[in-house]
Amino acid sequence: MTAPDTQSRSFRIAFAALLGALATLGPFAVDTYLPAFAGMQKALGATPLEMQQTLSAYLLAFGVMFLFHGAISDSFGRKPVIVVSLAVFTFASVGAALAGNVHTLILWRMLQGVSTGAGIVVGRAMIRDLYHEEDAQRLMSMVTLFFGLAPVVAPIIGGLLFEAFGWQSIFWFLAGVGAVLVVAGARLLRETLPETHRQPFHPAALLAGYREVGANRQFLLLSLAVGFNFNAFFLYILSAPMFLGRHLGLAPTEYAWLFIPSIAGILVGSQLSGRAAGRLSRAQVMRRAYTFMGVSAAANLAYGLALPPSLPWAVMPIFFYAIGSAMAMPTISLTTLDLFPTRRGMAASLQGFVSGM
């Protein structure tokens, strides 16, 4: 079979769409089941603490494995790590759907967490394996679009599934998504890391790599910047019931007041990032991105201190902040990967770990 033309527009769109879908798996595994928390607690006879542990166990496993997905892909190749992780996620999702008590659910959630980080980590390395700076930034912008939309869309899907079919349907949905991605990854993904460029999978070599990447001051600062940018936006998603329900007096059916500006901002920011590739330097893109974020954050603070919250003013800064965050993420991610061209997988792993702390 003839190898695909990686420079063709059709390949790049398909490649970005698949990597974007892989990147959304982690946020979907968290946010899709949050609307069902109360119903699951009642159905499983669990305490609030036990329900919280279903999330904590997932996040702990997710964070720990974030350190290793990329390093393993540097040694064994990108495609096998992604396909095996997707298969594990699908299996764990089926187990979660069949769980008869909260303790079993916690174990399956932990297994989900072990597997979901591979898509976003290894996907970033694959983009830089195949493409030079301009094309890499365009593709990374597309992936950022999917990744940024996931926390906004996932609770809506989860709430609809819970209301219509019960909490188990959420995990059957995740299992179905995982199964589709296993097939798509096995059939459509190509290996991007030649065997001649792979690193030895040996404790001494791994420790040397972690020491080289983790001790780099520029890498640490850029990784923290990604975390601060995204988490400042993500706080509004997590606190939606309090922000929208208590402070703005909106019913759950009116939560689009937050989700629509968020989605629109991510769309605009991703488009601006992709269009800037080849036209603006990375430093220029970053200055514009942080101008959006800084001005919107300052305006939001001034508004919050001066006036009681009301629509649409309380959500307008979120739109502009989302633009800046979506613009900055591809540029920062590529810059950190370029610091370590022979250890891109490990760099992507550590960046995700540091930014998610």
XYZ file of C-alpha atoms in Angstrom:
357
model
C 0.000 0.000 0.000
C 1.326 3.429 -0.933
C 2.253 5.666 1.985
C -0.031 8.703 2.327
C 1.149 12.104 1.214
C 1.638 13.805 4.563
C 1.740 17.228 2.908
C -1.666 16.927 1.257
C -4.506 18.958 2.699
C -6.793 15.932 3.026
C -4.217 13.994 5.031
C -3.511 16.912 7.345
C -7.204 17.480 8.052
C -7.802 13.772 8.729
C -4.655 13.516 10.828
C -5.590 16.581 12.900
C -9.160 15.327 13.358
C -7.967 11.939 14.618
C -5.386 13.445 16.975
C -7.996 15.953 18.128
C -10.387 13.113 18.940
C -7.618 11.364 20.888
C -6.900 14.571 22.809
C -10.537 14.931 23.884
C -10.643 11.496 25.504
C -9.104 12.675 28.790
C -11.432 15.656 29.316
C -14.432 13.559 28.233
C -13.606 10.851 30.784
C -13.773 13.510 33.515
C -16.481 15.918 32.464
C -19.035 13.606 30.886
C -19.957 11.897 34.143
C -19.919 14.959 36.420
C -23.626 15.787 35.811
C -24.511 12.273 37.030
C -22.658 12.523 40.350
C -25.759 12.823 42.534
C -27.641 10.108 40.669
C -24.678 7.736 40.786
C -24.239 8.326 44.511
C -27.843 7.343 45.132
C -27.815 4.358 42.759
C -24.582 2.920 44.157
C -25.346 3.701 47.797
C -22.113 5.695 48.013
C -21.060 8.552 50.253
C -20.040 11.942 48.812
C -16.428 11.122 49.742
C -16.560 7.833 47.839
C -17.948 9.555 44.774
C -15.159 12.104 44.992
C -12.705 9.213 45.072
C -13.950 8.045 41.662
C -12.603 11.333 40.327
C -9.489 11.475 42.511
C -8.439 7.942 41.543
C -8.786 8.780 37.870
C -6.825 12.029 38.170
C -4.042 10.398 40.207
C -3.558 7.610 37.654
C -3.854 10.094 34.799
C -1.189 12.380 36.281
C 1.270 9.590 37.095
C 0.993 7.940 33.668
C 1.352 11.316 31.966
C 5.008 11.024 32.917
C 5.476 7.793 30.981
C 3.320 7.764 27.826
C 5.717 9.924 25.850
C 8.870 8.260 27.159
C 7.498 4.832 26.220
C 6.625 6.118 22.740
C 10.212 7.393 22.343
C 11.336 3.788 22.787
C 8.642 1.634 21.161
C 7.066 3.995 18.650
C 4.064 6.319 18.696
C 1.348 4.143 17.167
C 1.599 1.079 19.469
C 1.358 3.247 22.590
C -1.774 4.987 21.323
C -3.564 1.847 20.122
C -2.824 -0.167 23.286
C -3.884 2.741 25.516
C -7.151 3.097 23.607
C -7.856 -0.616 24.010
C -7.232 -0.368 27.765
C -9.529 2.668 27.995
C -12.309 0.848 26.142
C -12.004 -2.188 28.423
C -12.010 0.018 31.550
C -15.084 1.924 30.336
C -17.013 -1.308 29.882
C -15.978 -2.331 33.392
C -17.148 1.004 34.791
C -20.522 0.642 33.066
C -20.978 -2.804 34.659
C -19.734 -1.781 38.133
C -22.148 -2.839 40.856
C -20.645 -0.786 43.667
C -18.585 2.330 44.104
C -15.388 0.508 45.063
C -15.369 -1.441 41.809
C -16.101 1.777 39.947
C -13.074 3.426 41.584
C -10.808 0.650 40.302
C -12.134 0.936 36.753
C -11.820 4.715 36.874
C -8.193 4.322 37.884
C -7.594 2.089 34.862
C -9.257 4.708 32.668
C -6.873 7.313 34.056
C -3.862 5.132 33.275
C -4.779 5.086 29.587
C -6.334 8.396 28.567
C -3.266 10.642 28.571
C -1.563 8.846 25.678
C -3.597 10.558 22.975
C -2.740 14.141 23.830
C 0.875 13.416 24.806
C 1.909 11.179 21.924
C -0.219 13.135 19.445
C 1.788 16.295 20.057
C 5.026 14.415 19.451
C 3.629 12.900 16.230
C 2.784 16.324 14.833
C 6.337 17.545 15.374
C 7.759 14.276 14.007
C 6.032 14.855 10.671
C 5.881 18.610 10.175
C 8.068 21.661 10.284
C 7.217 24.768 12.265
C 4.469 26.393 10.158
C 2.489 23.247 9.363
C 3.036 21.935 12.880
C 1.519 25.105 14.340
C -1.510 24.849 12.051
C -2.138 21.245 13.037
C -1.527 21.937 16.696
C -4.099 24.726 16.477
C -6.678 22.261 15.149
C -5.923 19.804 17.956
C -6.128 22.633 20.499
C -9.587 23.431 19.166
C -10.816 19.904 19.923
C -9.049 19.794 23.294
C -10.465 23.141 24.352
C -14.010 22.300 23.278
C -14.113 18.973 25.141
C -14.614 20.363 28.689
C -17.451 22.530 27.374
C -19.271 19.898 25.320
C -18.729 16.839 27.550
C -21.015 17.873 30.456
C -23.834 18.594 27.996
C -23.564 15.110 26.484
C -23.252 13.519 29.907
C -26.306 15.319 31.236
C -28.423 14.279 28.269
C -27.331 10.639 28.516
C -27.966 10.541 32.258
C -31.436 11.994 31.961
C -32.404 9.696 29.102
C -30.742 6.369 29.948
C -29.142 6.487 33.408
C -25.565 6.829 34.591
C -24.319 3.561 33.050
C -25.028 4.957 29.576
C -22.274 7.524 30.075
C -19.642 4.810 30.407
C -21.142 2.792 27.543
C -20.826 5.951 25.471
C -17.154 6.298 26.480
C -16.585 2.622 25.648
C -18.130 3.163 22.224
C -15.927 6.181 21.580
C -12.886 4.177 22.685
C -13.760 1.270 20.404
C -14.158 3.565 17.399
C -10.810 5.185 18.140
C -9.078 1.804 18.532
C -10.191 0.842 15.015
C -9.386 4.274 13.587
C -5.973 4.358 15.250
C -5.048 0.855 14.109
C -6.168 1.463 10.505
C -5.388 5.130 9.902
C -2.453 6.167 12.084
C 1.010 5.780 10.627
C 4.164 5.403 12.648
C 6.044 8.718 12.734
C 9.158 7.773 14.724
C 11.711 5.723 12.749
C 13.456 2.938 14.631
C 16.787 4.690 14.116
C 15.516 7.662 16.172
C 14.240 5.685 19.145
C 15.673 5.887 22.640
C 16.722 2.826 24.680
C 14.094 1.702 27.189
C 16.432 1.347 30.136
C 16.170 2.855 33.643
C 19.477 4.684 33.347
C 18.595 6.159 29.951
C 15.116 7.153 31.139
C 16.446 8.846 34.274
C 19.012 10.731 32.228
C 16.256 11.918 29.910
C 13.952 13.007 32.724
C 16.845 14.856 34.340
C 17.743 16.603 31.081
C 14.177 17.716 30.343
C 12.953 18.372 33.873
C 15.931 20.531 34.852
C 15.523 22.906 31.928
C 14.310 26.253 33.285
C 12.734 27.424 30.022
C 10.850 24.149 29.672
C 9.457 24.352 33.213
C 8.317 27.964 32.854
C 6.610 27.323 29.519
C 4.894 24.200 30.862
C 3.616 26.101 33.888
C 2.355 28.837 31.570
C 0.218 26.287 29.680
C -1.238 25.064 32.957
C -2.040 28.537 34.249
C -3.620 29.579 30.950
C -5.878 26.553 30.617
C -6.795 26.169 34.283
C -7.862 29.806 34.584
C -10.392 29.096 31.838
C -11.286 25.618 33.127
C -12.184 27.015 36.574
C -15.276 28.588 35.070
C -16.361 25.248 33.610
C -15.938 23.462 36.937
C -17.698 26.204 38.887
C -20.549 26.597 36.387
C -23.290 25.585 38.865
C -22.130 28.210 41.383
C -21.263 30.944 38.888
C -24.320 30.553 36.682
C -26.836 29.209 39.184
C -26.151 31.236 42.320
C -24.501 34.422 41.059
C -26.336 34.885 37.758
C -29.558 33.116 38.742
C -29.693 30.916 35.636
C -31.411 27.562 35.316
C -29.407 24.547 34.034
C -31.152 24.948 30.671
C -29.580 28.420 30.374
C -25.952 27.336 30.812
C -25.355 28.130 27.149
C -24.614 31.647 28.405
C -21.227 30.266 29.479
C -20.692 27.521 26.935
C -21.375 29.540 23.776
C -18.857 32.351 24.559
C -16.318 29.703 25.570
C -16.734 27.713 22.373
C -16.709 30.849 20.250
C -13.521 32.107 21.900
C -11.742 28.786 21.373
C -12.833 28.709 17.736
C -11.574 32.234 17.110
C -8.298 31.707 18.997
C -7.521 28.455 17.185
C -8.213 30.093 13.830
C -5.988 33.045 14.670
C -3.181 30.712 15.761
C -3.397 28.700 12.548
C -3.506 31.818 10.362
C -0.488 33.279 12.183
C 1.708 30.320 11.179
C 4.322 31.591 8.713
C 3.162 35.185 9.081
C 4.092 36.019 12.654
C 6.957 34.837 14.819
C 6.219 32.777 17.892
C 7.064 35.763 20.078
C 4.540 37.930 18.221
C 1.829 35.280 18.578
C 2.531 35.020 22.292
C 2.368 38.774 22.801
C -1.024 38.928 21.111
C -2.302 35.913 23.027
C -1.307 37.323 26.396
C -2.734 40.706 25.464
C -6.113 39.035 25.011
C -5.782 37.124 28.297
C -4.343 39.999 30.317
C -6.849 42.635 29.211
C -9.814 40.294 29.642
C -8.659 39.197 33.111
C -8.143 42.809 34.214
C -11.540 43.852 32.834
C -13.191 40.898 34.557
C -11.611 41.802 37.890
C -12.570 45.459 37.568
C -16.138 44.556 36.660
C -16.427 42.075 39.534
C -15.229 44.640 42.050
C -17.340 47.515 40.757
C -20.689 46.012 39.762
C -22.985 43.105 40.621
C -22.814 40.245 38.071
C -25.280 40.420 35.221
C -25.599 39.227 31.646
C -23.980 39.594 29.192
C -21.150 41.490 30.868
C -20.209 38.730 33.307
C -19.424 36.275 30.483
C -17.898 38.600 27.891
C -14.368 38.485 29.391
C -14.460 34.680 29.158
C -14.863 34.924 25.387
C -11.761 37.101 25.013
C -9.745 35.061 27.510
C -10.571 31.867 25.572
C -9.246 33.513 22.399
C -5.892 34.201 24.041
C -5.643 30.784 25.667
C -6.376 28.971 22.394
C -3.818 31.140 20.581
C -1.063 30.496 23.120
C -1.316 26.735 23.612
C -0.045 25.543 20.183
C 2.881 27.945 20.203
C 3.986 27.056 23.732
C 3.591 23.324 23.100
C 5.720 23.431 19.956
C 8.379 25.538 21.656
C 8.758 23.040 24.495
C 8.968 20.103 22.055
C 11.631 21.875 20.005
C 13.841 22.203 23.076
C 14.373 18.418 22.950
C 14.128 17.163 19.351
C 15.423 13.683 20.255
C 13.053 13.292 23.216
C 9.803 14.807 21.993
C 7.653 12.151 23.603
C 9.268 12.633 26.985
C 9.029 16.413 26.639
C 5.323 16.152 25.812
C 4.807 13.884 28.842
C 6.578 16.172 31.261
C 4.892 19.256 29.844
C 1.487 17.704 30.415
C 2.438 16.611 33.914
C 3.841 19.989 34.957
C 1.012 22.013 33.403
C -1.604 19.793 35.009
C -0.240 19.969 38.547
